[in-house]
PDB file of C-alpha atoms in Angstrom:
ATOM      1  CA  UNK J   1       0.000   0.000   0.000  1.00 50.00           C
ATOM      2  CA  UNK J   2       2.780   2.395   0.334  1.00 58.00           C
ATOM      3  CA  UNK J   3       3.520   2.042  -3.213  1.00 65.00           C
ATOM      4  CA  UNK J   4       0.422   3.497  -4.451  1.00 64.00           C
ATOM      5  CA  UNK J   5       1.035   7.107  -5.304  1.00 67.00           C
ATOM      6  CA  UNK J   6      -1.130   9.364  -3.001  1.00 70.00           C
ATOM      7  CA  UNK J   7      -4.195  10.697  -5.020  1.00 71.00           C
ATOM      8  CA  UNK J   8      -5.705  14.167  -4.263  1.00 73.00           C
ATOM      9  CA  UNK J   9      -8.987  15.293  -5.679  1.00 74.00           C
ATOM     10  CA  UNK J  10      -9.333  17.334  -8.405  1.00 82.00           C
ATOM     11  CA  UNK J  11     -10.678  20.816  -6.910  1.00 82.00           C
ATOM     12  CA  UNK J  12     -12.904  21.196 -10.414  1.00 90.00           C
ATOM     13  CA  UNK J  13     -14.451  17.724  -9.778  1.00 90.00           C
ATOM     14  CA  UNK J  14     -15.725  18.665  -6.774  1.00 89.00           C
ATOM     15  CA  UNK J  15     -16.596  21.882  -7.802  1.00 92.00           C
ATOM     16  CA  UNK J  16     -18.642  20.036 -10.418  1.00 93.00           C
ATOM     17  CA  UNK J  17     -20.362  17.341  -8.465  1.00 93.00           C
ATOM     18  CA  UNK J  18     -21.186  20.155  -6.108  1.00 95.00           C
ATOM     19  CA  UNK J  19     -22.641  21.878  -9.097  1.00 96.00           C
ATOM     20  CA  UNK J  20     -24.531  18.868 -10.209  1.00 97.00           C
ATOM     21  CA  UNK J  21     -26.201  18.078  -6.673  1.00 97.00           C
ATOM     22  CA  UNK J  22     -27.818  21.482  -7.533  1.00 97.00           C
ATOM     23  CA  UNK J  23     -28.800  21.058 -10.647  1.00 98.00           C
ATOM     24  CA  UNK J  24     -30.450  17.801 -10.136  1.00 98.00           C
ATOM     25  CA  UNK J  25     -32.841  18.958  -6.794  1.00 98.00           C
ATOM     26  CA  UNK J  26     -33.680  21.993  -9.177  1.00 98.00           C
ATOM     27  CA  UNK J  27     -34.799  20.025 -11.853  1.00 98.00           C
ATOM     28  CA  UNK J  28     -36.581  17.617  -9.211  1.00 98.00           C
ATOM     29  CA  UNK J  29     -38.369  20.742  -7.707  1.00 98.00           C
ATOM     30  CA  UNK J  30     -39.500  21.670 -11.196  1.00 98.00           C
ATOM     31  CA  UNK J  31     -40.791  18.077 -11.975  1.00 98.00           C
ATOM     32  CA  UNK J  32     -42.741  18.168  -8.933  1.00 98.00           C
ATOM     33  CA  UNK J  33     -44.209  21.320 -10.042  1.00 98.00           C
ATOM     34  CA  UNK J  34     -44.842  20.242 -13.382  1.00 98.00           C
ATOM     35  CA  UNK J  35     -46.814  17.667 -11.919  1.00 98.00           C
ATOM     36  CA  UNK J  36     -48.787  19.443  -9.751  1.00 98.00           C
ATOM     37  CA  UNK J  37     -49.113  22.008 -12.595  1.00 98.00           C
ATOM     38  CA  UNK J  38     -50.600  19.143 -14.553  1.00 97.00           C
ATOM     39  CA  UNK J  39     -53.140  18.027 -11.836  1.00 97.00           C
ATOM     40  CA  UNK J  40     -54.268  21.747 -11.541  1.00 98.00           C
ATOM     41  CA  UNK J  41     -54.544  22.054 -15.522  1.00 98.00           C
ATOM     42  CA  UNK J  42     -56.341  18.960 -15.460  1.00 97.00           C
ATOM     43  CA  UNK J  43     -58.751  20.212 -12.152  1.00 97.00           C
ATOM     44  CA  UNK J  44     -59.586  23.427 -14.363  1.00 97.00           C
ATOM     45  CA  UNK J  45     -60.341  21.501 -17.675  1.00 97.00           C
ATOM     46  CA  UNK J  46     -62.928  19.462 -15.924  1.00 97.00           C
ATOM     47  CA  UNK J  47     -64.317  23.070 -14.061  1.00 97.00           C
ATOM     48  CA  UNK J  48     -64.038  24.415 -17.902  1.00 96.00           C
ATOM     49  CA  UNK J  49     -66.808  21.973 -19.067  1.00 97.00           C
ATOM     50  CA  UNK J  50     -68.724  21.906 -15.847  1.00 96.00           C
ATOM     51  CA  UNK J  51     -69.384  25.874 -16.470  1.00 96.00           C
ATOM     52  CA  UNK J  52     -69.722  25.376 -20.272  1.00 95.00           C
ATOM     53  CA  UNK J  53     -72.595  22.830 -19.667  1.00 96.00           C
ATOM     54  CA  UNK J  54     -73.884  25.124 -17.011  1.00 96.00           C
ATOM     55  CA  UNK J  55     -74.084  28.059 -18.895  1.00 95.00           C
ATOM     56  CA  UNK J  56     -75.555  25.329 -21.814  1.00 96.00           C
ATOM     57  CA  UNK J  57     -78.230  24.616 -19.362  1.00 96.00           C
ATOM     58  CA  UNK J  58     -78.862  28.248 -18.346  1.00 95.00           C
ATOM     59  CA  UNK J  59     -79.047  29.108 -21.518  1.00 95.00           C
ATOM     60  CA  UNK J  60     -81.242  26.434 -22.401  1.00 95.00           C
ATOM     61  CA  UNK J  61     -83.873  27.282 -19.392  1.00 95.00           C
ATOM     62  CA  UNK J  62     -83.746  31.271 -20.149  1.00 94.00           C
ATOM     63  CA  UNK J  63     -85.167  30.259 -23.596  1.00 94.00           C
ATOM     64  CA  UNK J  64     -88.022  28.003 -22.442  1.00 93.00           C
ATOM     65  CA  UNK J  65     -88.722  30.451 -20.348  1.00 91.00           C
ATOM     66  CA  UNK J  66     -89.392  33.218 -23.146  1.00 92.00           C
ATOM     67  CA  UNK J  67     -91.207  30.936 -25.325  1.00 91.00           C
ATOM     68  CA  UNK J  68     -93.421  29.959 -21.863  1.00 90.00           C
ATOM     69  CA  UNK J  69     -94.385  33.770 -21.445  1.00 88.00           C
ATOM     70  CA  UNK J  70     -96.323  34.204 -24.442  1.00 90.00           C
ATOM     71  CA  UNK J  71     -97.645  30.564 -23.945  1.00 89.00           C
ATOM     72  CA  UNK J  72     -98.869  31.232 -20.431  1.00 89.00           C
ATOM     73  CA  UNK J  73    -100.695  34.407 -22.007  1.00 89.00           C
ATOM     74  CA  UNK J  74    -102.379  32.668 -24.989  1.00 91.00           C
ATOM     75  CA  UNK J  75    -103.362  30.086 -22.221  1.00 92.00           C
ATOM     76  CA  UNK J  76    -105.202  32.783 -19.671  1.00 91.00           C
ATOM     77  CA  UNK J  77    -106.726  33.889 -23.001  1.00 91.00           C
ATOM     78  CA  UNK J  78    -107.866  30.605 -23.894  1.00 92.00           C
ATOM     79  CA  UNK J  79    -109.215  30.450 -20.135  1.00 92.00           C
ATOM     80  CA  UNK J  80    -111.118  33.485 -20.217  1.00 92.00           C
ATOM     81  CA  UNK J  81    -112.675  32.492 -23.840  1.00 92.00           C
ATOM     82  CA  UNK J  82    -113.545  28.886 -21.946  1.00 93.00           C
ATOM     83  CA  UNK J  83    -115.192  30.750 -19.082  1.00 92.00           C
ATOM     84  CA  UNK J  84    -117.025  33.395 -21.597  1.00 93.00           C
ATOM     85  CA  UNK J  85    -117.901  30.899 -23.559  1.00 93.00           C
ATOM     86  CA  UNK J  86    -119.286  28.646 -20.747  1.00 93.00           C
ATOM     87  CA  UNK J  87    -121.285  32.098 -19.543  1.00 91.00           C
ATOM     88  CA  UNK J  88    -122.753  32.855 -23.089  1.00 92.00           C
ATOM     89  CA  UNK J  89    -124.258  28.999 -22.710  1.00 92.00           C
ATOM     90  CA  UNK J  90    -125.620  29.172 -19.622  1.00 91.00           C
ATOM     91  CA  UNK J  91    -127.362  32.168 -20.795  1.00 90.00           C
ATOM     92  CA  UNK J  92    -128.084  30.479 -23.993  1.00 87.00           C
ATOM     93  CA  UNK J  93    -129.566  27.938 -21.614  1.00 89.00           C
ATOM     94  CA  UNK J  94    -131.497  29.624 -18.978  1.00 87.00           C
ATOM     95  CA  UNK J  95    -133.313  32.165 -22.373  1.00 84.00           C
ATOM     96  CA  UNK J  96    -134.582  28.807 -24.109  1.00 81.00           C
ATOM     97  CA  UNK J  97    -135.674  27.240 -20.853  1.00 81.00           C
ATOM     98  CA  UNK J  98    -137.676  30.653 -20.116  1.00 80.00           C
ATOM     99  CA  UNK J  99    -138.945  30.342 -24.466  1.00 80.00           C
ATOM    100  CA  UNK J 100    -140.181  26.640 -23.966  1.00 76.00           C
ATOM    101  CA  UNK J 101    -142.415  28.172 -21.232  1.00 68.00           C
ATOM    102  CA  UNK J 102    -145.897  28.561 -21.956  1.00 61.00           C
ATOM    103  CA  UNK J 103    -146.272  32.264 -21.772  1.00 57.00           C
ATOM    104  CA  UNK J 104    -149.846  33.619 -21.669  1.00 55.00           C
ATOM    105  CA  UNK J 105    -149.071  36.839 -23.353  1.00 56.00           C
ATOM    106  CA  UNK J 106    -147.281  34.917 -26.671  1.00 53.00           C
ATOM    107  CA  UNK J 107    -150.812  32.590 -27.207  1.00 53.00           C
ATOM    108  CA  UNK J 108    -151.375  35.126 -29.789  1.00 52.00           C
ATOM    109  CA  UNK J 109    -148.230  34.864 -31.657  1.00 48.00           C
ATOM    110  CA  UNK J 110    -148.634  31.270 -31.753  1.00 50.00           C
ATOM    111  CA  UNK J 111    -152.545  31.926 -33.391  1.00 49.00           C
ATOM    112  CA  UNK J 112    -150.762  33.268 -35.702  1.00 47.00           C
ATOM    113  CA  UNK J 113    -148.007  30.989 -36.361  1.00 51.00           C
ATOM    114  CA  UNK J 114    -150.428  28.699 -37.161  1.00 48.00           C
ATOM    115  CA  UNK J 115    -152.469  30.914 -39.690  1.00 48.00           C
ATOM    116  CA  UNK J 116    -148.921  31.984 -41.499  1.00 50.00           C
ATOM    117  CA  UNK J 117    -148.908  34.958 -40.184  1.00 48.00           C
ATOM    118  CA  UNK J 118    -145.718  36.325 -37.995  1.00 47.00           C
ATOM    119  CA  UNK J 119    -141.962  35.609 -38.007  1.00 47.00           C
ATOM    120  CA  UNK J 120    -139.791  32.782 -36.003  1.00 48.00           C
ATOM    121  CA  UNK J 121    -137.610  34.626 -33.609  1.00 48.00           C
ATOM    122  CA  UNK J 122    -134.339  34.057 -34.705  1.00 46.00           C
ATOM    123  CA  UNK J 123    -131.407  33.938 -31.989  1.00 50.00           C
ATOM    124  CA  UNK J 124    -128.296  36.146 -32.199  1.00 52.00           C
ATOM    125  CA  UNK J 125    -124.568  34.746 -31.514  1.00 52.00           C
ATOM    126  CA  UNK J 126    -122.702  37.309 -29.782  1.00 55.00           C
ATOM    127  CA  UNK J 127    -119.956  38.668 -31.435  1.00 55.00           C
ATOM    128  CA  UNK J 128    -116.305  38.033 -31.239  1.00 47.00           C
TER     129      UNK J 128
END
């Protein structure tokens, strides 16, 4: 063992590995960002849709609802030509009810129904 020439390190080697220690837990720190870069990228993509099929739906249910208005009006028209309607025929009712009454005071008219003589009352639709 004496025989072996004594070996000193080189100064620049040192230097170097010192160097590349560095190097190597800088690029581990920026993998491990780059990863968790990627999971966030990947959280936001999936938040990305979610609020593109949101605003889809929104969008969706705003229009409905403007075509609904005018529905919902043309309905309560409808309604209120039901109900008017349903009035007029209760009327409609309640007058030929009271016409198929023998009345004392239209005995004449029907004398002279029979002769010829005279009109047929003729009922009137209200108007629209």
């Amino acid at each position: 063992k004496k025989n072996r020439p004594h070996f000193r390190p080189n100064p620049y080697y040192e230097d170097l590995e010192r160097m590349e220690e560095a190097v190597m837990s800088i690029l581990h720190n920026l993998e491990m960002e780059n990863t968790e870069i990627h999971e966030n990228n990947h959280k936001l993509k999936k938040e990305i849709i979610f609020s593109r099929n949101l605003l889809s739906q929104l969008l969706m249910e705003n229009t409905c609802r403007k075509k609904l208005v005018p529905l919902k009006q043309e309905s309560k028209e409808v309604h209120l030509d039901c109900a008017l309607n349903q009035k007029y025929l209760v009327d409609f009712n309640k007058k030929d009810k009271d016409q198929q009454r023998p009345d004392p005071a239209s005995s004449g008219l029907r004398k002279c129904k029979r002769a010829g003589i005279g009109h047929t009352p003729v009922r009137e639709l209200p108007e629209e």
